[in-house]
Amino acid sequence: MAAHLAVTVSTDAPEQADRPLLTYWDDATGERVELTAGQLGGWAARTAGLLRDGCGLVPGSRVAVLLPPHWRTAAVLLGAWSVGMAVSFRPRATAGLPVLEPGGDLVYDAVFVTPERLDDWLEDVPEGVHRYLVGTGPGPLADVPVGWLDWSVEVLRHTDTPPDYAAVHPAAPATPDGTSYAVWGRLAKEVAAQLDLRPGDRLLVDAAEHEQPVKWLLAPLAAGASTVICANLDPAGLAARISTEHITRTL
């Protein structure tokens, strides 16, 4: 799966498939979701099936992702990259700013956005042929506008067994600006080295401070580390969180 990004979610070895890989905490609601490598791989496979079989997209199709650090965001990104999509990731911090990405004002093949950003007057959500709302709370969304679909519902129409992937060429574009899978893979390894991430590390990430997936998703995967994403992080409970989650690195 997206091998040239160095973000393979391997489920071949039982000890890898069963270990916690991505944990999501929301201190405002108390929600905690923990995914093993096998479970995250399954959600990524469902998303890959949604894009490839449900939407009819092909390698090189352009996908816009306007989502925060979250386990569902990881599934969307890994699923899209695993079938060769060129993913435009737009952090919340870019809302209201001009889109400098080549072709950023054109219609995308698929768009994923949270309901909050869709309703934000400052946000310029790109047009998409296929449009999905991705909630950050448990369960399906209560209200889905006309013209949009709930990712959490639609993705379950597809199997969590990885589809027959075609090899992604390392020179193929992983992002619409033409940056290749090979380059992003090298960048992920470089960021992992800068963060001193090593196999078995547990990285705690403040979701409000670090939106870019190269830090909270790609670098840990490249290093063989796991990630604990904290939304609405409560500083008063940080020490306890570090202890209970066996954190070895913080970001």
GROMACS .gro file of C-alpha atoms in nm:
model
  251
    1MET     CA    1   0.000   0.000   0.000
    2ALA     CA    2   0.163   0.321  -0.115
    3ALA     CA    3   0.500   0.160  -0.066
    4HIS     CA    4   0.697   0.447  -0.217
    5LEU     CA    5   0.552   0.681   0.046
    6ALA     CA    6   0.705   0.454   0.306
    7VAL     CA    7   0.366   0.439   0.475
    8THR     CA    8   0.276   0.075   0.428
    9VAL     CA    9   0.023  -0.050   0.683
   10SER     CA   10   0.139  -0.408   0.697
   11THR     CA   11  -0.091  -0.676   0.830
   12ASP     CA   12   0.116  -0.975   0.723
   13ALA     CA   13   0.265  -1.048   1.066
   14PRO     CA   14   0.013  -1.104   1.349
   15GLU     CA   15   0.226  -0.911   1.597
   16GLN     CA   16   0.214  -0.609   1.364
   17ALA     CA   17  -0.155  -0.640   1.281
   18ASP     CA   18  -0.253  -0.657   1.649
   19ARG     CA   19  -0.038  -0.378   1.794
   20PRO     CA   20  -0.189  -0.031   1.850
   21LEU     CA   21  -0.087   0.191   1.560
   22LEU     CA   22  -0.309   0.498   1.580
   23THR     CA   23  -0.499   0.624   1.886
   24TYR     CA   24  -0.737   0.921   1.882
   25TRP     CA   25  -0.837   1.112   2.195
   26ASP     CA   26  -1.081   1.404   2.221
   27ASP     CA   27  -1.038   1.565   2.562
   28ALA     CA   28  -1.358   1.768   2.515
   29THR     CA   29  -1.582   1.462   2.478
   30GLY     CA   30  -1.375   1.181   2.628
   31GLU     CA   31  -1.391   0.985   2.303
   32ARG     CA   32  -1.102   0.742   2.254
   33VAL     CA   33  -1.052   0.527   1.945
   34GLU     CA   34  -0.759   0.289   1.915
   35LEU     CA   35  -0.677   0.118   1.587
   36THR     CA   36  -0.434  -0.162   1.528
   37ALA     CA   37  -0.236  -0.182   1.206
   38GLY     CA   38  -0.487  -0.436   1.078
   39GLN     CA   39  -0.787  -0.217   1.161
   40LEU     CA   40  -0.641   0.098   1.007
   41GLY     CA   41  -0.544  -0.105   0.703
   42GLY     CA   42  -0.904  -0.224   0.679
   43TRP     CA   43  -1.045   0.131   0.685
   44ALA     CA   44  -0.788   0.239   0.428
   45ALA     CA   45  -0.889  -0.056   0.209
   46ARG     CA   46  -1.256   0.044   0.235
   47THR     CA   47  -1.169   0.398   0.130
   48ALA     CA   48  -0.960   0.267  -0.158
   49GLY     CA   49  -1.261   0.063  -0.272
   50LEU     CA   50  -1.488   0.365  -0.238
   51LEU     CA   51  -1.263   0.575  -0.459
   52ARG     CA   52  -1.170   0.314  -0.715
   53ASP     CA   53  -1.483   0.102  -0.741
   54GLY     CA   54  -1.749   0.336  -0.601
   55CYS     CA   55  -1.634   0.654  -0.774
   56GLY     CA   56  -1.455   0.494  -1.070
   57LEU     CA   57  -1.135   0.691  -1.008
   58VAL     CA   58  -0.799   0.588  -1.146
   59PRO     CA   59  -0.434   0.650  -1.055
   60GLY     CA   60  -0.362   1.018  -1.095
   61SER     CA   61  -0.716   1.128  -1.008
   62ARG     CA   62  -0.717   1.445  -0.796
   63VAL     CA   63  -0.854   1.426  -0.441
   64ALA     CA   64  -0.891   1.722  -0.203
   65VAL     CA   65  -0.880   1.650   0.172
   66LEU     CA   66  -0.989   1.920   0.419
   67LEU     CA   67  -0.976   1.721   0.742
   68PRO     CA   68  -0.803   1.756   1.080
   69PRO     CA   69  -0.561   1.505   1.237
   70HIS     CA   70  -0.796   1.213   1.306
   71TRP     CA   71  -0.811   0.838   1.256
   72ARG     CA   72  -1.066   0.886   0.977
   73THR     CA   73  -0.832   1.129   0.803
   74ALA     CA   74  -0.559   0.865   0.817
   75ALA     CA   75  -0.795   0.615   0.653
   76VAL     CA   76  -0.887   0.862   0.377
   77LEU     CA   77  -0.527   0.958   0.303
   78LEU     CA   78  -0.385   0.606   0.308
   79GLY     CA   79  -0.677   0.474   0.106
   80ALA     CA   80  -0.634   0.742  -0.161
   81TRP     CA   81  -0.257   0.702  -0.182
   82SER     CA   82  -0.282   0.325  -0.196
   83VAL     CA   83  -0.461   0.346  -0.531
   84GLY     CA   84  -0.236   0.615  -0.675
   85MET     CA   85  -0.442   0.930  -0.618
   86ALA     CA   86  -0.285   1.278  -0.620
   87VAL     CA   87  -0.398   1.416  -0.285
   88SER     CA   88  -0.429   1.786  -0.207
   89PHE     CA   89  -0.424   1.820   0.172
   90ARG     CA   90  -0.555   2.156   0.288
   91PRO     CA   91  -0.509   2.231   0.660
   92ARG     CA   92  -0.753   2.450   0.848
   93ALA     CA   93  -0.485   2.719   0.872
   94THR     CA   94  -0.515   2.784   0.496
   95ALA     CA   95  -0.881   2.891   0.518
   96GLY     CA   96  -0.928   3.231   0.353
   97LEU     CA   97  -0.589   3.223   0.183
   98PRO     CA   98  -0.541   3.209  -0.196
   99VAL     CA   99  -0.496   2.858  -0.335
  100LEU     CA  100  -0.147   2.849  -0.484
  101GLU     CA  101  -0.157   2.487  -0.591
  102PRO     CA  102  -0.155   2.441  -0.971
  103GLY     CA  103  -0.510   2.366  -1.080
  104GLY     CA  104  -0.636   2.430  -0.728
  105ASP     CA  105  -0.936   2.620  -0.859
  106LEU     CA  106  -1.046   2.335  -1.086
  107VAL     CA  107  -1.301   2.066  -1.006
  108TYR     CA  108  -1.153   1.774  -0.813
  109ASP     CA  109  -1.246   1.413  -0.873
  110ALA     CA  110  -1.333   1.371  -0.504
  111VAL     CA  111  -1.351   1.604  -0.203
  112PHE     CA  112  -1.350   1.512   0.167
  113VAL     CA  113  -1.436   1.782   0.422
  114THR     CA  114  -1.572   1.811   0.777
  115PRO     CA  115  -1.918   1.962   0.829
  116GLU     CA  116  -1.758   2.245   1.029
  117ARG     CA  117  -1.534   2.352   0.743
  118LEU     CA  118  -1.813   2.314   0.488
  119ASP     CA  119  -2.024   2.562   0.689
  120ASP     CA  120  -1.737   2.804   0.755
  121TRP     CA  121  -1.790   3.128   0.559
  122LEU     CA  122  -1.414   3.180   0.545
  123GLU     CA  123  -1.351   2.840   0.388
  124ASP     CA  124  -1.326   2.796   0.012
  125VAL     CA  125  -1.420   2.432  -0.029
  126PRO     CA  126  -1.325   2.316  -0.379
  127GLU     CA  127  -1.580   2.169  -0.614
  128GLY     CA  128  -1.575   1.795  -0.656
  129VAL     CA  129  -1.741   1.534  -0.875
  130HIS     CA  130  -1.778   1.310  -0.570
  131ARG     CA  131  -1.828   1.490  -0.238
  132TYR     CA  132  -1.803   1.338   0.110
  133LEU     CA  133  -1.856   1.478   0.457
  134VAL     CA  134  -1.635   1.323   0.723
  135GLY     CA  135  -1.745   1.368   1.083
  136THR     CA  136  -1.499   1.368   1.370
  137GLY     CA  137  -1.741   1.228   1.626
  138PRO     CA  138  -1.865   0.871   1.672
  139GLY     CA  139  -2.133   0.732   1.445
  140PRO     CA  140  -2.287   0.868   1.123
  141LEU     CA  141  -2.374   1.233   1.071
  142ALA     CA  142  -2.720   1.351   1.176
  143ASP     CA  143  -2.758   1.591   0.885
  144VAL     CA  144  -2.607   1.562   0.536
  145PRO     CA  145  -2.676   1.842   0.283
  146VAL     CA  146  -2.806   1.764  -0.062
  147GLY     CA  147  -2.520   1.685  -0.297
  148TRP     CA  148  -2.302   1.536  -0.027
  149LEU     CA  149  -2.258   1.184   0.114
  150ASP     CA  150  -2.154   1.067   0.459
  151TRP     CA  151  -1.815   0.895   0.432
  152SER     CA  152  -1.882   0.683   0.742
  153VAL     CA  153  -2.189   0.532   0.571
  154GLU     CA  154  -2.061   0.503   0.214
  155VAL     CA  155  -1.727   0.349   0.309
  156LEU     CA  156  -1.904   0.054   0.475
  157ARG     CA  157  -2.038  -0.049   0.134
  158HIS     CA  158  -1.686  -0.168   0.054
  159THR     CA  159  -1.484  -0.453   0.195
  160ASP     CA  160  -1.199  -0.412   0.440
  161THR     CA  161  -1.001  -0.662   0.236
  162PRO     CA  162  -0.742  -0.474   0.029
  163PRO     CA  163  -0.834  -0.468  -0.342
  164ASP     CA  164  -0.598  -0.593  -0.609
  165TYR     CA  165  -0.362  -0.299  -0.613
  166ALA     CA  166  -0.165  -0.197  -0.918
  167ALA     CA  167   0.189  -0.096  -0.829
  168VAL     CA  168   0.228   0.277  -0.777
  169HIS     CA  169   0.531   0.405  -0.967
  170PRO     CA  170   0.768   0.603  -0.743
  171ALA     CA  171   0.771   0.887  -0.997
  172ALA     CA  172   0.389   0.916  -1.001
  173PRO     CA  173   0.245   1.232  -0.842
  174ALA     CA  174   0.129   1.186  -0.483
  175THR     CA  175   0.008   1.548  -0.475
  176PRO     CA  176  -0.141   1.765  -0.752
  177ASP     CA  177   0.169   1.987  -0.758
  178GLY     CA  178   0.358   1.694  -0.909
  179THR     CA  179   0.558   1.593  -0.600
  180SER     CA  180   0.618   1.221  -0.646
  181TYR     CA  181   0.554   0.933  -0.414
  182ALA     CA  182   0.930   0.877  -0.389
  183VAL     CA  183   0.992   1.235  -0.278
  184TRP     CA  184   0.718   1.223  -0.015
  185GLY     CA  185   0.859   0.893   0.108
  186ARG     CA  186   1.202   1.046   0.152
  187LEU     CA  187   1.051   1.349   0.326
  188ALA     CA  188   0.865   1.125   0.570
  189LYS     CA  189   1.189   0.952   0.662
  190GLU     CA  190   1.368   1.285   0.702
  191VAL     CA  191   1.096   1.419   0.935
  192ALA     CA  192   1.107   1.095   1.134
  193ALA     CA  193   1.482   1.143   1.177
  194GLN     CA  194   1.435   1.507   1.283
  195LEU     CA  195   1.183   1.395   1.545
  196ASP     CA  196   1.420   1.115   1.652
  197LEU     CA  197   1.144   0.860   1.599
  198ARG     CA  198   1.243   0.498   1.627
  199PRO     CA  199   1.062   0.164   1.596
  200GLY     CA  200   0.828   0.114   1.889
  201ASP     CA  201   0.805   0.482   1.984
  202ARG     CA  202   0.469   0.629   2.084
  203LEU     CA  203   0.430   0.984   1.954
  204LEU     CA  204   0.180   1.219   2.119
  205VAL     CA  205   0.049   1.487   1.880
  206ASP     CA  206  -0.151   1.797   1.970
  207ALA     CA  207  -0.403   1.803   1.683
  208ALA     CA  208  -0.450   2.179   1.708
  209GLU     CA  209  -0.080   2.248   1.659
  210HIS     CA  210   0.024   1.996   1.394
  211GLU     CA  211  -0.216   1.954   1.104
  212GLN     CA  212   0.026   1.834   0.837
  213PRO     CA  213   0.001   1.453   0.795
  214VAL     CA  214   0.371   1.423   0.712
  215LYS     CA  215   0.429   1.477   1.086
  216TRP     CA  216   0.146   1.291   1.257
  217LEU     CA  217   0.098   1.010   1.002
  218LEU     CA  218   0.374   0.959   0.747
  219ALA     CA  219   0.680   1.013   0.966
  220PRO     CA  220   0.566   0.777   1.245
  221LEU     CA  221   0.474   0.509   0.990
  222ALA     CA  222   0.808   0.550   0.816
  223ALA     CA  223   0.987   0.503   1.148
  224GLY     CA  224   0.779   0.210   1.268
  225ALA     CA  225   0.630   0.420   1.549
  226SER     CA  226   0.270   0.463   1.662
  227THR     CA  227   0.074   0.785   1.712
  228VAL     CA  228  -0.161   0.920   1.978
  229ILE     CA  229  -0.358   1.216   1.838
  230CYS     CA  230  -0.512   1.446   2.100
  231ALA     CA  231  -0.788   1.686   1.998
  232ASN     CA  232  -0.885   1.967   2.236
  233LEU     CA  233  -0.582   1.878   2.443
  234ASP     CA  234  -0.620   1.958   2.814
  235PRO     CA  235  -0.281   2.066   2.946
  236ALA     CA  236  -0.386   1.973   3.298
  237GLY     CA  237  -0.416   1.609   3.197
  238LEU     CA  238  -0.108   1.592   2.978
  239ALA     CA  239   0.119   1.420   3.230
  240ALA     CA  240  -0.142   1.153   3.298
  241ARG     CA  241  -0.199   1.100   2.926
  242ILE     CA  242   0.174   1.055   2.866
  243SER     CA  243   0.186   0.795   3.141
  244THR     CA  244  -0.126   0.595   3.053
  245GLU     CA  245  -0.052   0.592   2.678
  246HIS     CA  246   0.317   0.504   2.731
  247ILE     CA  247   0.428   0.806   2.530
  248THR     CA  248   0.797   0.824   2.439
  249ARG     CA  249   0.793   1.133   2.214
  250THR     CA  250   0.575   1.445   2.201
  251LEU     CA  251   0.498   1.684   1.917
   0.00000   0.00000   0.00000
